[in-house]
Coordinates of C-alpha atoms in Angstrom, one line a residue:
M246 CA 119.7 124.2 62.1
S247 CA 116.5 126.0 61.1
Q248 CA 114.6 127.9 63.7
T249 CA 111.6 125.6 63.0
R250 CA 113.5 122.5 63.9
I251 CA 114.9 124.0 67.1
L252 CA 111.4 125.1 68.0
F253 CA 110.1 121.6 67.5
Q254 CA 112.8 120.1 69.9
E255 CA 112.1 122.7 72.5
L256 CA 108.3 122.1 72.4
V257 CA 108.8 118.3 72.6
A258 CA 111.0 118.8 75.7
T259 CA 108.4 121.1 77.3
C260 CA 105.6 118.6 76.6
V261 CA 107.7 115.7 78.1
L262 CA 109.1 117.4 81.2
G263 CA 106.0 119.5 82.0
T264 CA 105.2 123.2 81.9
R265 CA 106.0 123.5 85.7
S266 CA 109.6 123.0 84.9
R267 CA 109.9 124.7 81.5
T268 CA 108.1 127.5 79.7
F269 CA 107.6 127.6 76.0
N270 CA 107.4 131.0 74.2
L271 CA 107.3 131.6 70.4
P272 CA 110.4 133.6 69.2
Q273 CA 110.4 136.4 66.7
P274 CA 110.4 134.8 63.2
R275 CA 113.4 134.8 60.9
T276 CA 112.9 135.3 57.2
T277 CA 113.0 131.5 56.3
D278 CA 110.7 130.5 59.2
G279 CA 108.3 133.4 59.3
A280 CA 105.3 131.5 57.8
T281 CA 105.5 128.7 60.3
I282 CA 105.9 130.9 63.4
N283 CA 103.1 133.3 62.2
A284 CA 100.8 130.2 61.8
L285 CA 101.7 129.2 65.3
R286 CA 100.8 132.7 66.6
Q287 CA 97.4 132.5 64.7
L288 CA 96.8 129.2 66.4
E289 CA 97.5 130.6 69.8
K290 CA 95.2 133.6 69.1
A291 CA 92.4 131.4 67.9
A292 CA 92.6 129.2 71.0
A293 CA 92.6 132.3 73.2
L294 CA 89.5 133.6 71.5
G295 CA 87.7 130.3 71.9
A296 CA 87.4 129.8 68.1
E297 CA 85.7 126.7 66.9
T298 CA 86.1 124.3 63.9
E299 CA 83.4 121.8 63.0
G300 CA 81.6 122.6 66.2
K301 CA 84.6 122.0 68.5
K302 CA 86.8 124.5 70.2
I303 CA 90.3 124.9 68.9
A304 CA 92.8 123.8 71.6
A305 CA 90.4 124.0 74.5
T306 CA 93.3 123.4 77.0
Q307 CA 96.9 124.3 77.1
E308 CA 97.8 120.7 76.5
E309 CA 95.7 120.5 73.4
L310 CA 97.3 123.7 72.1
M311 CA 100.8 122.4 72.5
L312 CA 99.9 119.2 70.7
D313 CA 98.3 121.2 67.9
Q314 CA 101.5 123.3 67.7
L315 CA 103.6 120.1 67.5
A316 CA 101.4 118.8 64.6
L317 CA 101.7 122.1 62.7
I318 CA 105.6 122.3 63.1
S319 CA 106.1 118.6 62.1
T320 CA 104.0 119.2 59.0
A321 CA 106.2 122.2 58.2
L322 CA 109.3 120.1 58.7
R323 CA 108.1 117.4 56.4
A324 CA 107.3 120.0 53.8
L325 CA 110.8 121.4 54.0
G326 CA 112.3 117.9 53.4
S327 CA 115.8 119.0 54.4
Q328 CA 118.2 116.9 56.3
P329 CA 120.1 118.3 59.3
S330 CA 123.9 118.9 59.0
Q331 CA 126.4 117.0 61.1
A332 CA 126.5 119.8 63.7
E333 CA 122.7 119.7 63.8
E334 CA 122.7 115.9 64.2
E335 CA 125.0 116.4 67.3
R336 CA 122.6 118.9 68.8
L337 CA 119.7 116.6 68.1
S338 CA 121.5 113.7 69.8
Q339 CA 121.8 115.8 72.9
V340 CA 118.2 116.7 73.0
N341 CA 116.6 113.4 71.9
L342 CA 115.6 111.1 74.7
E343 CA 115.6 107.3 75.0
P344 CA 112.1 106.1 75.0
C345 CA 110.5 105.1 78.3
R346 CA 110.2 101.4 78.7
P347 CA 106.7 100.0 78.5
E348 CA 104.7 99.7 81.7
H349 CA 104.1 96.2 83.2
L350 CA 101.8 97.1 86.0
P351 CA 98.2 98.2 85.6
E352 CA 97.2 101.8 86.3
A353 CA 95.5 102.4 89.6
P354 CA 91.7 102.3 89.5
A355 CA 89.9 105.4 88.2
A356 CA 88.3 105.9 91.7
A357 CA 91.8 105.8 93.3
L358 CA 93.3 108.3 90.9
S359 CA 90.4 110.6 91.4
M360 CA 90.9 110.3 95.2
L361 CA 94.6 111.1 94.6
N362 CA 93.7 114.4 92.9
Q363 CA 91.7 115.3 95.9
L364 CA 94.5 114.4 98.4
I365 CA 97.5 116.0 96.7
D366 CA 96.5 119.6 97.5
D367 CA 96.6 118.9 101.2
L368 CA 100.2 118.6 102.4
S369 CA 99.5 119.3 106.1
P370 CA 100.8 116.6 108.5
V371 CA 97.4 114.9 108.4
G372 CA 97.2 115.2 104.7
Q373 CA 100.6 113.6 104.3
I374 CA 99.3 110.6 106.4
F375 CA 96.5 110.1 103.9
L376 CA 98.8 110.4 100.9
A377 CA 101.2 107.9 102.4
R378 CA 98.3 105.5 102.9
W379 CA 97.3 106.0 99.2
F380 CA 100.8 105.1 98.0
D381 CA 100.9 102.0 100.3
L382 CA 97.6 100.8 98.9
C383 CA 98.8 101.4 95.4
R384 CA 102.0 99.4 95.9
E385 CA 100.2 96.6 97.8
G386 CA 97.6 96.3 95.1
G387 CA 100.3 96.0 92.4
Y388 CA 99.2 99.2 90.7
R389 CA 101.1 102.2 89.3
L390 CA 100.3 105.9 89.0
S391 CA 98.8 107.3 85.8
R392 CA 101.6 108.9 83.7
H393 CA 100.0 112.3 83.5
S394 CA 99.8 112.5 87.4
I395 CA 103.6 111.9 87.9
P396 CA 105.0 115.3 87.0
R397 CA 102.6 117.1 89.4
L398 CA 103.5 114.7 92.2
L399 CA 107.2 115.0 91.6
E400 CA 107.0 118.7 91.8
K401 CA 104.7 118.7 94.9
L402 CA 106.7 116.2 97.0
K403 CA 110.2 117.5 96.3
D404 CA 110.6 118.5 99.9
K405 CA 108.7 115.7 101.6
E406 CA 111.3 112.9 102.1
A407 CA 109.0 110.3 103.6
L408 CA 106.4 110.7 100.8
R409 CA 109.2 110.8 98.1
E410 CA 110.2 107.3 99.2
K411 CA 106.6 106.0 98.9
L412 CA 106.1 107.8 95.6
L413 CA 109.1 105.9 94.1
T414 CA 107.4 102.5 94.8
C415 CA 104.4 103.1 92.6
G416 CA 105.7 105.3 89.7
G417 CA 106.1 102.5 87.2
E418 CA 108.6 103.0 84.4
A419 CA 107.7 106.6 83.8
L420 CA 108.8 108.0 87.1
P421 CA 112.4 107.0 87.0
W422 CA 112.6 108.0 83.3
L423 CA 111.3 111.5 84.1
V424 CA 113.6 111.8 87.1
K425 CA 116.6 110.9 85.0
V426 CA 116.0 113.5 82.3
N427 CA 114.8 116.4 84.4
P428 CA 117.5 118.0 86.6
D429 CA 114.8 119.7 88.6
W430 CA 113.7 116.3 89.8
H431 CA 116.5 113.8 89.7
M432 CA 118.6 115.8 92.3
Y433 CA 116.0 114.7 94.9
F434 CA 116.2 111.0 94.1
A435 CA 119.5 109.2 94.4
P436 CA 119.6 105.7 93.0
R437 CA 117.8 103.3 95.3
K438 CA 119.3 100.0 94.3
A439 CA 122.8 101.1 93.6
E440 CA 126.0 99.4 94.3
A441 CA 128.3 100.8 97.0
A442 CA 130.8 102.0 94.3
E443 CA 128.1 103.9 92.5
L444 CA 126.9 105.6 95.7
I445 CA 130.5 106.6 96.6
K446 CA 130.9 108.1 93.2
L447 CA 127.7 110.1 93.5
F448 CA 128.8 111.3 97.0
E449 CA 132.1 112.5 95.5
E450 CA 130.6 114.1 92.3
G451 CA 127.0 114.9 92.9
S452 CA 125.0 117.9 93.9
P453 CA 124.6 118.7 97.6
T454 CA 121.3 116.9 97.8
E455 CA 122.6 113.9 95.8
R456 CA 125.6 113.7 98.1
L457 CA 123.4 113.6 101.2
E458 CA 121.0 111.0 99.8
S459 CA 123.8 108.8 98.6
L460 CA 125.5 108.9 102.0
K461 CA 122.2 107.9 103.7
L462 CA 121.8 105.0 101.4
L463 CA 125.4 103.9 101.8
R464 CA 125.0 104.1 105.6
S465 CA 122.0 101.7 105.4
L466 CA 123.9 99.4 102.9
D467 CA 127.3 99.4 104.7
A468 CA 127.5 101.6 107.8
N469 CA 131.3 101.4 108.1
L470 CA 131.9 102.2 104.5
A471 CA 129.7 105.3 104.7
R472 CA 131.7 106.6 107.7
E473 CA 135.0 105.9 105.9
T474 CA 133.7 107.7 102.8
L475 CA 132.8 110.8 104.9
A476 CA 136.1 110.6 106.7
A477 CA 138.0 110.7 103.4
S478 CA 136.3 114.0 102.3
W479 CA 136.1 115.6 105.8
A480 CA 139.0 118.0 105.4
S481 CA 137.5 119.5 102.3
E482 CA 133.9 119.9 103.5
T483 CA 132.4 123.2 104.7
V484 CA 131.1 123.6 108.2
E485 CA 127.5 123.3 107.0
S486 CA 128.2 120.1 105.0
R487 CA 130.0 118.6 107.9
V488 CA 127.0 119.0 110.2
T489 CA 124.6 117.8 107.5
F490 CA 126.7 114.7 106.6
L491 CA 127.5 113.9 110.2
K492 CA 123.7 113.7 110.9
A493 CA 123.5 111.1 108.2
L494 CA 125.5 108.7 110.4
E495 CA 122.9 108.8 113.2
P496 CA 121.1 105.7 112.1
F497 CA 123.1 102.5 112.8
L498 CA 125.4 104.2 115.4
S499 CA 127.8 101.7 116.9
I500 CA 131.1 101.4 118.7
T501 CA 132.9 101.2 115.3
D502 CA 132.0 104.9 114.8
E503 CA 133.8 106.0 118.0
E504 CA 137.3 106.5 116.5
F505 CA 136.0 108.9 113.8
L506 CA 133.7 110.7 116.2
S507 CA 136.2 111.2 119.0
G508 CA 139.4 111.5 117.0
V509 CA 138.1 113.7 114.2
A510 CA 134.6 115.2 114.6
L511 CA 135.0 116.0 118.3
K512 CA 138.2 117.9 117.6
D513 CA 136.6 120.1 114.9
K514 CA 136.9 123.9 115.3
R515 CA 133.2 124.6 115.1
K516 CA 131.0 124.0 118.1
E517 CA 128.0 122.7 116.0
V518 CA 130.1 119.8 114.8
R519 CA 131.6 119.0 118.2
E520 CA 128.1 119.1 119.8
L521 CA 126.8 116.6 117.3
A522 CA 129.8 114.3 117.7
C523 CA 129.5 114.5 121.5
D524 CA 125.8 113.7 121.3
F525 CA 126.5 110.6 119.2
L526 CA 129.2 109.4 121.5
T527 CA 127.0 109.5 124.5
R528 CA 124.4 107.4 122.7
I529 CA 127.0 104.6 122.0
C530 CA 126.8 102.6 125.2
G531 CA 130.4 101.2 125.1
S532 CA 132.1 104.5 124.2
A533 CA 134.9 105.9 126.3
L534 CA 132.8 109.1 126.8
Q535 CA 129.8 107.1 128.0
K536 CA 132.0 105.2 130.5
R537 CA 133.5 108.4 131.8
L538 CA 130.0 109.9 132.4
Q539 CA 129.0 106.7 134.2
D540 CA 132.1 107.0 136.4
F541 CA 131.3 110.6 137.3
L542 CA 127.7 109.7 138.1
G543 CA 128.9 106.7 140.2
E544 CA 130.7 109.2 142.5
Q545 CA 127.5 111.2 143.0
V546 CA 124.8 108.6 143.2
Q547 CA 125.3 105.5 145.4
L548 CA 123.1 102.8 146.9
K549 CA 123.7 102.7 150.6
G550 CA 121.5 101.1 153.3
G551 CA 118.7 100.4 150.8
K552 CA 118.6 104.1 149.8
L553 CA 120.0 106.3 147.0
E554 CA 122.6 108.6 148.5
I555 CA 123.4 111.8 146.5
T556 CA 126.7 113.6 146.9
L557 CA 127.2 116.5 144.6
A558 CA 130.6 116.9 143.0
D559 CA 133.2 118.9 144.9
E560 CA 134.9 121.8 143.2
G561 CA 137.7 119.7 141.6
N562 CA 135.4 117.0 140.3
A563 CA 132.9 119.6 139.1
A564 CA 135.6 121.3 137.0
A565 CA 136.6 117.9 135.5
L566 CA 133.0 117.0 134.8
D567 CA 132.3 120.4 133.2
E568 CA 135.3 119.9 130.9
T569 CA 134.0 116.4 129.9
M570 CA 130.5 117.8 129.2
K571 CA 131.5 121.1 127.6
D572 CA 130.4 120.0 124.2
L573 CA 127.1 118.2 125.2
P574 CA 124.2 119.9 123.4
L575 CA 121.6 121.3 125.9
S576 CA 118.9 122.3 123.4
G577 CA 115.6 121.1 124.8
L578 CA 117.2 120.1 128.1
T579 CA 117.2 123.6 129.4
N580 CA 113.4 123.4 129.5
T581 CA 113.8 120.8 132.2
F582 CA 115.7 123.1 134.6
D583 CA 113.8 124.9 137.4
S584 CA 114.7 128.6 138.0
N585 CA 115.6 127.7 141.6
M586 CA 117.8 124.8 140.6
G587 CA 121.4 125.3 141.7
A588 CA 124.5 124.6 139.6
G589 CA 125.2 121.3 141.3
A590 CA 121.7 120.1 140.7
R591 CA 121.8 121.2 137.1
R592 CA 125.1 119.4 136.6
L593 CA 123.6 116.2 138.1
L594 CA 120.5 116.4 135.9
I595 CA 122.6 116.8 132.7
L596 CA 124.8 113.9 133.8
I597 CA 121.8 111.6 134.5
S598 CA 120.1 112.5 131.2
R599 CA 123.2 111.3 129.2
V600 CA 124.0 108.1 131.1
A601 CA 122.7 104.8 129.7
P602 CA 120.0 102.9 131.7
S603 CA 122.6 100.2 132.3
F604 CA 124.2 102.4 135.0
W605 CA 121.0 102.1 137.1
S606 CA 120.6 98.4 136.5
S607 CA 124.1 97.9 137.9
L608 CA 122.8 99.3 141.2
A609 CA 119.5 97.4 141.4
P610 CA 116.7 96.0 139.1
P611 CA 114.5 98.7 137.4
P612 CA 111.5 98.3 139.7
K613 CA 113.6 98.9 142.7
I614 CA 115.4 101.9 141.1
V615 CA 112.1 103.6 140.2
E616 CA 110.8 102.9 143.7
L617 CA 114.0 104.4 145.3
I618 CA 113.9 107.5 143.0
L619 CA 110.3 108.3 143.8
A620 CA 110.9 107.8 147.5
N621 CA 113.9 110.2 147.7
D622 CA 112.2 113.4 149.0
E623 CA 115.1 115.7 148.4
W624 CA 116.3 114.5 144.9
S625 CA 113.3 112.7 143.5
D626 CA 112.5 115.5 141.0
V627 CA 116.0 115.8 139.6
L628 CA 116.5 112.0 139.4
T629 CA 113.1 111.5 137.7
R630 CA 113.6 114.2 135.1
G631 CA 117.1 113.0 134.3
L632 CA 116.0 109.4 134.0
L633 CA 113.0 110.4 131.7
E634 CA 115.4 112.3 129.5
S635 CA 117.9 109.4 129.4
L636 CA 115.2 106.8 128.5
A637 CA 113.7 109.1 125.8
M638 CA 117.2 109.6 124.2
F639 CA 118.1 105.9 124.2
A640 CA 114.7 104.8 123.1
A641 CA 115.1 107.0 120.0
T642 CA 118.6 105.7 119.2
G643 CA 118.6 103.2 116.4
E644 CA 118.9 99.4 116.9
K645 CA 119.7 97.9 120.3
E646 CA 121.1 94.7 121.6
P647 CA 118.3 92.4 123.0
E648 CA 119.4 93.0 126.6
Q649 CA 119.4 96.8 126.1
A650 CA 115.9 96.7 124.6
R651 CA 114.6 94.5 127.5
E652 CA 116.2 96.8 130.1
L653 CA 114.8 99.9 128.4
R654 CA 111.3 98.3 128.4
R655 CA 111.5 97.5 132.1
F656 CA 112.2 101.0 133.0
Q657 CA 109.5 102.3 130.7
E658 CA 106.9 100.0 132.3
E659 CA 107.8 101.0 135.8
L660 CA 107.6 104.7 135.1
V661 CA 104.3 104.3 133.3
N662 CA 102.9 102.3 136.2
H663 CA 104.2 104.5 139.1
A664 CA 105.1 108.0 137.8
S665 CA 102.5 108.8 135.2
D666 CA 101.5 112.0 137.0
K667 CA 105.0 113.5 136.3
L668 CA 104.8 113.0 132.5
T669 CA 102.9 116.2 131.5
E670 CA 104.5 118.3 134.2
T671 CA 107.8 118.6 132.4
S672 CA 109.2 118.7 128.9
A673 CA 111.3 115.6 129.9
G674 CA 108.1 113.7 130.6
L675 CA 106.6 114.6 127.2
R676 CA 109.8 113.5 125.4
F677 CA 109.6 110.2 127.2
L678 CA 106.0 109.8 126.3
K679 CA 106.7 110.3 122.6
T680 CA 109.2 107.4 122.6
L681 CA 107.0 104.9 124.3
P682 CA 105.9 101.7 122.5
A683 CA 102.2 101.9 121.4
D684 CA 101.0 99.4 124.0
L685 CA 102.5 101.3 126.9
A686 CA 101.4 104.6 125.5
E687 CA 97.8 103.3 125.3
A688 CA 97.9 102.0 128.8
L689 CA 99.2 105.3 130.1
I690 CA 96.6 107.3 128.2
L691 CA 93.7 105.1 129.3
S692 CA 94.8 105.6 132.9
R693 CA 94.1 109.3 132.4
L694 CA 90.5 108.7 131.5
P695 CA 88.2 110.1 134.2
R696 CA 87.3 107.7 137.0
W697 CA 83.7 107.5 136.0
A698 CA 84.8 106.1 132.6
K699 CA 86.1 103.0 134.4
P700 CA 83.7 100.3 135.8
G701 CA 82.1 101.1 139.1
S702 CA 83.7 104.6 139.7
L703 CA 82.8 108.3 139.5
G704 CA 85.0 111.3 139.3
A705 CA 86.1 114.4 137.4
P706 CA 87.7 114.2 134.0
R707 CA 91.4 114.5 133.5
L708 CA 91.9 117.0 130.7
D709 CA 95.6 116.1 130.3
L710 CA 94.3 113.1 128.4
W711 CA 94.3 115.3 125.3
N712 CA 97.8 116.5 125.9
Y713 CA 99.0 112.9 126.0
L714 CA 97.2 112.1 122.7
E715 CA 98.6 115.3 121.1
S716 CA 102.2 114.2 122.1
T717 CA 102.0 110.8 120.5
D718 CA 102.0 109.6 116.9
F719 CA 101.3 105.8 117.1
N720 CA 98.4 104.1 115.2
W721 CA 95.6 103.3 117.7
S722 CA 94.5 99.8 118.4
K723 CA 90.9 98.8 117.8
E724 CA 90.1 98.5 121.6
F725 CA 91.9 101.8 122.4
T726 CA 90.0 103.6 119.6
A727 CA 86.7 102.3 120.9
R728 CA 87.4 103.5 124.4
I729 CA 88.4 107.0 123.3
L730 CA 85.4 107.3 121.0
D731 CA 83.1 106.3 123.8
F732 CA 84.6 109.0 126.0
I733 CA 84.2 111.7 123.3
L734 CA 80.6 110.8 122.5
K735 CA 79.7 110.7 126.2
E736 CA 81.3 114.1 126.9
S737 CA 79.7 115.7 123.8
R738 CA 76.3 115.2 125.5
E739 CA 77.4 116.8 128.7
K740 CA 76.5 120.5 129.5
V741 CA 80.2 121.2 130.2
P742 CA 82.1 118.7 128.0
A743 CA 85.6 117.7 129.0
L744 CA 86.8 118.5 125.4
S745 CA 89.5 121.0 125.8
Y746 CA 91.1 123.4 123.3
T747 CA 93.8 120.8 122.7
F748 CA 91.0 118.4 121.7
T749 CA 89.3 120.8 119.2
T750 CA 92.6 121.7 117.5
N751 CA 93.8 118.1 117.1
V752 CA 90.6 116.2 116.1
K753 CA 91.8 115.5 112.5
K754 CA 95.1 114.2 113.8
F755 CA 93.3 112.0 116.3
A756 CA 90.9 110.7 113.6
S757 CA 93.9 109.9 111.3
Q758 CA 95.4 107.7 114.0
M759 CA 92.3 105.8 115.0
H760 CA 91.7 102.2 114.0
L761 CA 89.8 102.1 110.7
S762 CA 86.9 100.4 112.4
A763 CA 86.1 103.9 113.9
A764 CA 84.5 104.8 110.5
E765 CA 81.5 102.6 111.5
R766 CA 80.7 105.2 114.2
A767 CA 80.8 108.3 111.9
P768 CA 77.0 108.4 111.9
D769 CA 77.1 108.7 115.7
F770 CA 79.0 111.9 115.4
Y771 CA 76.6 113.3 112.8
Q772 CA 73.7 112.4 115.1
V773 CA 75.2 114.0 118.2
T774 CA 75.9 117.3 116.3
E775 CA 72.1 117.6 115.6
D776 CA 71.4 117.8 119.3
S777 CA 70.1 121.3 119.9
E778 CA 71.7 121.5 123.3
L779 CA 75.2 120.9 122.1
N780 CA 77.5 123.9 122.4
S781 CA 78.1 125.2 118.9
Y782 CA 81.8 125.5 119.7
F783 CA 82.1 121.6 119.6
V784 CA 80.0 121.0 116.5
R785 CA 82.7 121.6 114.0
P786 CA 85.4 119.4 115.7
L787 CA 82.9 116.5 116.0
L788 CA 82.0 116.9 112.3
Q789 CA 85.7 116.9 111.4
I790 CA 86.1 113.6 113.1
A791 CA 83.3 112.1 111.1
E792 CA 84.5 113.6 107.8
T793 CA 88.1 112.4 108.4
L794 CA 86.9 108.9 109.2
N795 CA 84.8 108.8 106.1
L796 CA 87.7 110.1 103.9
R797 CA 89.9 107.3 105.2
Q798 CA 87.3 104.8 104.4
D799 CA 86.9 106.2 100.9
I800 CA 90.6 105.9 100.3
E801 CA 90.5 102.2 101.2
A802 CA 87.4 101.6 99.1
A803 CA 88.9 103.4 96.0
F804 CA 91.3 100.6 95.5
K805 CA 88.6 97.9 95.6
E806 CA 87.3 98.9 92.2
K807 CA 87.6 95.8 90.0
L808 CA 89.6 96.1 86.8
P809 CA 88.0 95.0 83.5
P810 CA 89.3 91.7 82.1
H811 CA 92.5 91.9 80.0

């Protein structure tokens, strides 16, 4: 094949797949193609010098230059008039692409696409929230991305799994077409509507990322089949891949996983694998390991005479318990230990943290258990921390039976109502806080407002309010948003505002979680920053709240632009 024809194919591929994934450089000319390549070089030089023709710049952008080069090469090929050989035809068949199917959805409004260009450069946690909202609005409105924006988004979001999922919903026909033909992109996107057999094949033959994505999808499609597929390849997997693929089983954990976890994964030579298997087994309420842990705890914690009686394990039982718990992961839990906590107390805390709430319900109803724990002077701290850890773990563990969900909720309500002071004192409390349902989290946070913020009372502010807000990620309700905004605006007018460092460093996060009705109060924040008595340290955070609220409102408004009639 002539050098000119090869050059044409390479330039077409670069234009289609994007210059971020490929580079195009002119080669040294051969004798037969020298005139064409020299003409291309002159075109590049003219564009670089800003030359004009008929009052217009030659190839003002890189895109225009590449299109001009394509036009020049295609003209040269037509002039040659030669047909490719059979070998050349084969090569062309490998390079040529099937055309993308025509689009059926309208392109997103121009205002929305302009907003997207503004959002895509901010991939901070808050920026990702705004991008996710943009994608949701695009999908809900029945729109699609513009084709020229897709390559940039594919490149930018390769490592952002949650945003990748949303991007796929509004890419039209062009996005899956590009993903299919560009290896730099399709490895991040396993087929989303595949049959089980197709996913199994991809797990067996695909790249590491494709294997993980296909296993996750198979787990959501058929949890048992996903586990069996992993079990079939287990012996040939590396330690790293065993850990990675085992984590993919975490969603939809059930008693049907016990045999593989206890009989295979828990017997693995590597500690990382055993710890993960042990962690999963404790989360399965009916597993043999969970039952053994409950039996051990039943020997140490008993309800006698209306009180909780604690008896630490003796030497023999302690050794048996240590053997049972040897593979339990303690990462994060060690922050819950006190330096003066003895071995027996630590053992008890670990045990409580891994035992399901049903153990306590077998002794007494949740309100009574919480009352007894808080009333136990000697062991209240250990019992409370262990229960907080347990509730946090089981709240974050997949789907639950209705009775399990109700039981968990009752314990959460009791601790919010009667032990709220303990939640910011320990890492266990903060983990519990993160897993609370939004309504309970709001009730708890509002309880931390200063007494003067409640009807008929006065008192000093509680600055741990901001720590609570920092530790949660739920979307605020309209009423909750209004209460917090009232508090912020009131404090900003005080000589010593109760707006801590935690507040000033998290204002964009807070504003991104507020109910959208908060945008109506953005002018209030601009007005308060004009107060000459306001400490300059608080001006920027308050402006950031207003700016963030306005940006959120602009994102919503961008999709309300009406399309011209078809």
